Amino acid sequence: MEDVAPAPRAQAQLRWLDLLPVLVFTILGVILVFAAVVALARLDHFFYRANLETIALSATLAIYLAFGAGIAVALRRLGSPLAFLGLHWPTPRDLVLTLALVVPWYIGIAVVTALSSAALNGGHVVPGNSRQLFIQHPHGLGILVLALLVTAVAAPICEEAFFRGMLFRLLRRHLPLWAAVLLSAMAFGLAHASPTVSFALLPVFTYMGIVLAVVYAWTGSLTNTVLLHGLNNAVGTVTVYALLSR
C-alpha cells in the first residue's frame, strides 16, 4: 500500500483579533509607567525634578517596550514573525534605497508642512514634535543617546511593525491599495495626536504614513520603512538637541 504524504500545513494568517494583545500590552504599559512615575515623584520630588528629562525619556522607552511586547505576543503564532513582517538586517540595497528616498521624503514634508501651516496654523511656523523630547535644556551626550534610542530605534521598529506590518496588511486584504494606504496613514497620524503636539502636524504625520505604506507595499520589506522612519526621527532629534545645547 502506497504511503500518502500529509497535506501541507496551511500558513497562519494575520487576524484582526491579533491587534488585541498590542492594545492590551500598550494600555497596561502606559498605566504602569504612569503609576511608577507618580510614585517616584511623591517619594523623592527633588530627584524627580532634577532628572525629569531622563525619567520622561525612560518612561517613553518603557511604553514602547510594552508596545513591542504586545506585537511579539500577537505575532508569535505565525512561526517566523520577522520573515512575516519582512524585517531583516539591512543590506546595501536597503541602505541605497533609503538614501535615494531621503530627498523626496523631505521635499514632501516641507510642502505638506507649508500647506498645513497656512490652512491650520494661521500661516505661522508649525513646531516640530521633536522639541517635546527635551523638557529641559539637554546636558551631556547621555541624554542624546537615550533620546535616539527612543526615537530612532524603538519608535520606528514598533510603529512600523504595527502600522505597516499589521494594520496596513489587514486593511489591504479587504480594501484596494489606495484605501489601505490612506486608512493606515490616518491611523498613524491620529496615533501621534496629543496635547503637546500641534494639530497642524497631523497632516504631516499622515503624509509620512502614506509614504511609508507605499514603500512597504512596493518593497515588501519592513526594513526599508524602519530605516527611513528611523533616519527621519534621528535627524529631528539631533537637530533639536544641537539647537537647545547652544
Tab-separated table of C-alpha atoms in Angstrom:
chain	number	residue	atom	x	y	z
A	1	MET	CA	0.000	0.000	0.000
A	2	GLU	CA	1.422	3.341	-1.063
A	3	ASP	CA	2.056	5.903	1.670
A	4	VAL	CA	0.152	9.131	1.380
A	5	ALA	CA	2.127	12.263	2.234
A	6	PRO	CA	0.447	14.508	4.790
A	7	ALA	CA	-1.174	17.620	3.424
A	8	PRO	CA	0.977	20.731	3.836
A	9	ARG	CA	0.064	22.789	6.859
A	10	ALA	CA	-1.809	25.959	5.983
A	11	GLN	CA	0.185	29.098	6.677
A	12	ALA	CA	-1.181	31.108	9.579
A	13	GLN	CA	-2.839	34.365	8.619
A	14	LEU	CA	-2.887	37.643	10.480
A	15	ARG	CA	-6.272	38.324	12.085
A	16	TRP	CA	-7.974	41.456	13.382
A	17	LEU	CA	-8.031	39.714	16.764
A	18	ASP	CA	-4.219	39.854	16.730
A	19	LEU	CA	-4.412	43.606	17.328
A	20	LEU	CA	-5.904	42.976	20.777
A	21	PRO	CA	-2.671	41.916	22.556
A	22	VAL	CA	-0.945	45.010	21.171
A	23	LEU	CA	-3.622	47.312	22.560
A	24	VAL	CA	-3.756	45.495	25.919
A	25	PHE	CA	0.016	45.494	26.440
A	26	THR	CA	0.308	49.136	25.394
A	27	ILE	CA	-2.508	50.325	27.664
A	28	LEU	CA	-1.144	48.326	30.606
A	29	GLY	CA	2.312	49.708	29.881
A	30	VAL	CA	1.025	53.280	29.933
A	31	ILE	CA	-0.830	52.693	33.218
A	32	LEU	CA	2.120	51.012	34.953
A	33	VAL	CA	4.643	53.581	33.746
A	34	PHE	CA	2.387	56.456	34.794
A	35	ALA	CA	1.928	54.881	38.234
A	36	ALA	CA	5.691	54.387	38.605
A	37	VAL	CA	6.444	57.990	37.634
A	38	VAL	CA	3.820	59.352	40.053
A	39	ALA	CA	5.196	57.152	42.846
A	40	LEU	CA	8.741	58.346	42.161
A	41	ALA	CA	7.635	61.982	42.192
A	42	ARG	CA	5.989	61.500	45.588
A	43	LEU	CA	8.863	59.534	47.111
A	44	ASP	CA	11.633	61.914	46.087
A	45	HIS	CA	10.378	65.104	44.497
A	46	PHE	CA	13.829	66.696	44.395
A	47	PHE	CA	15.307	63.735	42.492
A	48	TYR	CA	12.278	63.698	40.193
A	49	ARG	CA	12.634	67.379	39.306
A	50	ALA	CA	16.400	67.125	38.859
A	51	ASN	CA	16.108	64.172	36.474
A	52	LEU	CA	12.798	64.952	34.793
A	53	GLU	CA	14.159	64.682	31.268
A	54	THR	CA	15.799	61.295	31.823
A	55	ILE	CA	12.707	59.996	33.606
A	56	ALA	CA	10.406	61.164	30.789
A	57	LEU	CA	12.543	59.540	28.091
A	58	SER	CA	12.912	56.331	30.123
A	59	ALA	CA	9.142	56.220	30.632
A	60	THR	CA	8.574	56.633	26.895
A	61	LEU	CA	11.056	53.847	26.172
A	62	ALA	CA	9.282	51.572	28.663
A	63	ILE	CA	5.953	52.206	26.926
A	64	TYR	CA	7.496	51.326	23.567
A	65	LEU	CA	8.866	48.122	25.103
A	66	ALA	CA	5.336	47.237	26.239
A	67	PHE	CA	4.066	48.098	22.744
A	68	GLY	CA	6.729	45.856	21.207
A	69	ALA	CA	5.952	43.036	23.639
A	70	GLY	CA	2.317	43.168	22.567
A	71	ILE	CA	3.355	42.922	18.913
A	72	ALA	CA	5.616	39.948	19.701
A	73	VAL	CA	2.771	38.163	21.508
A	74	ALA	CA	0.358	38.906	18.656
A	75	LEU	CA	2.706	37.502	16.004
A	76	ARG	CA	4.083	34.525	17.957
A	77	ARG	CA	1.727	32.018	16.317
A	78	LEU	CA	2.939	32.936	12.821
A	79	GLY	CA	6.081	30.842	13.250
A	80	SER	CA	8.567	33.341	11.848
A	81	PRO	CA	7.343	36.851	12.729
A	82	LEU	CA	10.396	38.663	11.336
A	83	ALA	CA	10.087	36.941	7.968
A	84	PHE	CA	6.339	37.588	8.002
A	85	LEU	CA	6.927	41.305	8.535
A	86	GLY	CA	9.774	41.455	6.031
A	87	LEU	CA	12.193	42.625	8.724
A	88	HIS	CA	15.848	41.669	8.293
A	89	TRP	CA	19.314	43.088	8.830
A	90	PRO	CA	19.822	45.964	6.342
A	91	THR	CA	21.542	45.074	3.086
A	92	PRO	CA	23.477	47.518	0.857
A	93	ARG	CA	20.383	47.663	-1.360
A	94	ASP	CA	18.231	48.700	1.614
A	95	LEU	CA	20.680	51.463	2.521
A	96	VAL	CA	20.861	52.756	-1.056
A	97	LEU	CA	17.067	52.781	-1.362
A	98	THR	CA	16.720	54.686	1.917
A	99	LEU	CA	19.249	57.315	0.838
A	100	ALA	CA	17.501	57.637	-2.540
A	101	LEU	CA	14.194	58.335	-0.784
A	102	VAL	CA	15.560	60.938	1.642
A	103	VAL	CA	15.379	63.959	-0.695
A	104	PRO	CA	11.809	63.378	-1.996
A	105	TRP	CA	10.779	62.475	1.569
A	106	TYR	CA	11.898	65.825	2.973
A	107	ILE	CA	10.581	67.777	-0.012
A	108	GLY	CA	7.173	66.229	0.629
A	109	ILE	CA	7.366	67.025	4.341
A	110	ALA	CA	8.268	70.650	3.547
A	111	VAL	CA	5.339	71.024	1.129
A	112	VAL	CA	2.788	69.395	3.454
A	113	THR	CA	4.077	71.399	6.425
A	114	ALA	CA	3.733	74.666	4.481
A	115	LEU	CA	0.190	73.821	3.363
A	116	SER	CA	-0.808	72.673	6.844
A	117	SER	CA	0.698	75.812	8.373
A	118	ALA	CA	-1.319	78.018	6.032
A	119	ALA	CA	-4.569	76.099	6.469
A	120	LEU	CA	-4.458	75.121	10.149
A	121	ASN	CA	-1.955	77.361	11.901
A	122	GLY	CA	-2.663	80.834	10.522
A	123	GLY	CA	0.479	80.788	8.416
A	124	HIS	CA	2.703	80.512	11.494
A	125	VAL	CA	5.576	78.041	11.667
A	126	VAL	CA	4.429	74.599	12.817
A	127	PRO	CA	6.562	73.482	15.788
A	128	GLY	CA	8.073	70.031	15.334
A	129	ASN	CA	7.261	67.323	17.856
A	130	SER	CA	10.968	66.570	18.449
A	131	ARG	CA	11.079	69.625	20.715
A	132	GLN	CA	8.840	67.784	23.173
A	133	LEU	CA	11.604	65.231	23.784
A	134	PHE	CA	13.667	67.663	25.779
A	135	ILE	CA	11.653	69.106	28.659
A	136	GLN	CA	14.697	70.939	29.950
A	137	HIS	CA	17.840	72.103	28.191
A	138	PRO	CA	19.712	68.860	27.415
A	139	HIS	CA	23.066	68.326	29.100
A	140	GLY	CA	25.603	65.713	28.001
A	141	LEU	CA	25.633	63.096	25.285
A	142	GLY	CA	23.953	60.548	27.550
A	143	ILE	CA	20.574	62.240	27.188
A	144	LEU	CA	21.032	62.382	23.400
A	145	VAL	CA	21.812	58.657	23.267
A	146	LEU	CA	18.697	57.895	25.327
A	147	ALA	CA	16.584	60.156	23.104
A	148	LEU	CA	17.912	58.439	19.964
A	149	LEU	CA	17.217	55.023	21.487
A	150	VAL	CA	13.593	56.104	21.841
A	151	THR	CA	13.098	57.998	18.572
A	152	ALA	CA	15.441	56.296	16.106
A	153	VAL	CA	15.273	52.689	17.341
A	154	ALA	CA	12.257	51.815	19.500
A	155	ALA	CA	9.698	54.074	17.812
A	156	PRO	CA	10.468	53.130	14.179
A	157	ILE	CA	10.624	49.385	14.863
A	158	CYS	CA	7.435	49.239	16.941
A	159	GLU	CA	5.405	51.697	14.879
A	160	GLU	CA	6.381	50.148	11.557
A	161	ALA	CA	5.641	46.633	12.811
A	162	PHE	CA	2.178	47.712	13.930
A	163	PHE	CA	1.016	50.300	11.396
A	164	ARG	CA	2.607	48.804	8.278
A	165	GLY	CA	3.317	45.185	9.194
A	166	MET	CA	-0.030	44.555	10.860
A	167	LEU	CA	-2.687	47.241	10.299
A	168	PHE	CA	-1.860	48.014	6.660
A	169	ARG	CA	-1.703	44.317	5.766
A	170	LEU	CA	-5.041	43.614	7.425
A	171	LEU	CA	-6.654	46.523	5.590
A	172	ARG	CA	-5.040	45.528	2.288
A	173	ARG	CA	-6.626	42.082	2.499
A	174	HIS	CA	-10.091	43.642	2.298
A	175	LEU	CA	-9.565	47.005	0.569
A	176	PRO	CA	-7.945	48.448	-2.564
A	177	LEU	CA	-4.337	49.547	-2.171
A	178	TRP	CA	-5.144	53.273	-2.047
A	179	ALA	CA	-7.737	52.790	0.696
A	180	ALA	CA	-5.449	50.599	2.811
A	181	VAL	CA	-2.637	53.134	2.435
A	182	LEU	CA	-4.861	56.091	3.341
A	183	LEU	CA	-6.621	54.484	6.313
A	184	SER	CA	-3.421	53.112	7.853
A	185	ALA	CA	-1.748	56.501	7.343
A	186	MET	CA	-4.645	58.313	9.023
A	187	ALA	CA	-4.425	55.913	11.969
A	188	PHE	CA	-0.683	56.588	12.133
A	189	GLY	CA	-1.308	60.334	12.138
A	190	LEU	CA	-4.008	60.186	14.814
A	191	ALA	CA	-1.784	57.996	16.997
A	192	HIS	CA	0.627	60.932	17.251
A	193	ALA	CA	-2.063	63.340	18.434
A	194	SER	CA	-1.559	64.671	21.951
A	195	PRO	CA	-1.999	67.935	23.886
A	196	THR	CA	1.690	68.723	23.293
A	197	VAL	CA	1.581	68.173	19.516
A	198	SER	CA	0.210	70.898	17.247
A	199	PHE	CA	-2.940	69.892	15.350
A	200	ALA	CA	-1.242	71.268	12.236
A	201	LEU	CA	1.312	68.439	12.477
A	202	LEU	CA	-1.282	65.695	11.968
A	203	PRO	CA	-1.351	66.110	8.147
A	204	VAL	CA	2.446	65.796	8.201
A	205	PHE	CA	2.267	62.531	10.137
A	206	THR	CA	-0.442	61.310	7.764
A	207	TYR	CA	1.782	62.140	4.783
A	208	MET	CA	4.608	60.189	6.407
A	209	GLY	CA	2.256	57.254	6.937
A	210	ILE	CA	1.237	57.334	3.266
A	211	VAL	CA	4.832	57.278	2.037
A	212	LEU	CA	5.855	54.523	4.449
A	213	ALA	CA	2.855	52.370	3.485
A	214	VAL	CA	3.615	52.828	-0.226
A	215	VAL	CA	7.265	51.898	0.336
A	216	TYR	CA	6.185	48.799	2.278
A	217	ALA	CA	3.700	47.779	-0.412
A	218	TRP	CA	6.334	48.357	-3.100
A	219	THR	CA	9.272	46.555	-1.466
A	220	GLY	CA	7.539	44.085	0.848
A	221	SER	CA	10.289	44.905	3.339
A	222	LEU	CA	9.710	46.475	6.725
A	223	THR	CA	13.456	47.092	6.917
A	224	ASN	CA	13.164	49.887	4.354
A	225	THR	CA	10.386	51.673	6.221
A	226	VAL	CA	12.167	51.276	9.574
A	227	LEU	CA	15.341	52.787	8.093
A	228	LEU	CA	13.512	55.744	6.543
A	229	HIS	CA	11.414	56.339	9.653
A	230	GLY	CA	14.437	55.990	11.931
A	231	LEU	CA	16.578	58.333	9.846
A	232	ASN	CA	13.840	60.972	9.871
A	233	ASN	CA	13.493	60.757	13.653
A	234	ALA	CA	17.252	60.739	14.215
A	235	VAL	CA	17.737	63.892	12.137
A	236	GLY	CA	14.958	65.680	14.027
A	237	THR	CA	16.269	64.587	17.426
A	238	VAL	CA	19.886	65.561	16.752
A	239	THR	CA	18.825	68.900	15.250
A	240	VAL	CA	16.715	69.863	18.264
A	241	TYR	CA	19.440	68.691	20.658
A	242	ALA	CA	22.030	70.804	18.857
A	243	LEU	CA	19.798	73.898	18.885
A	244	LEU	CA	18.919	73.569	22.567
A	245	SER	CA	22.508	72.832	23.611
A	246	ARG	CA	23.848	76.157	22.368
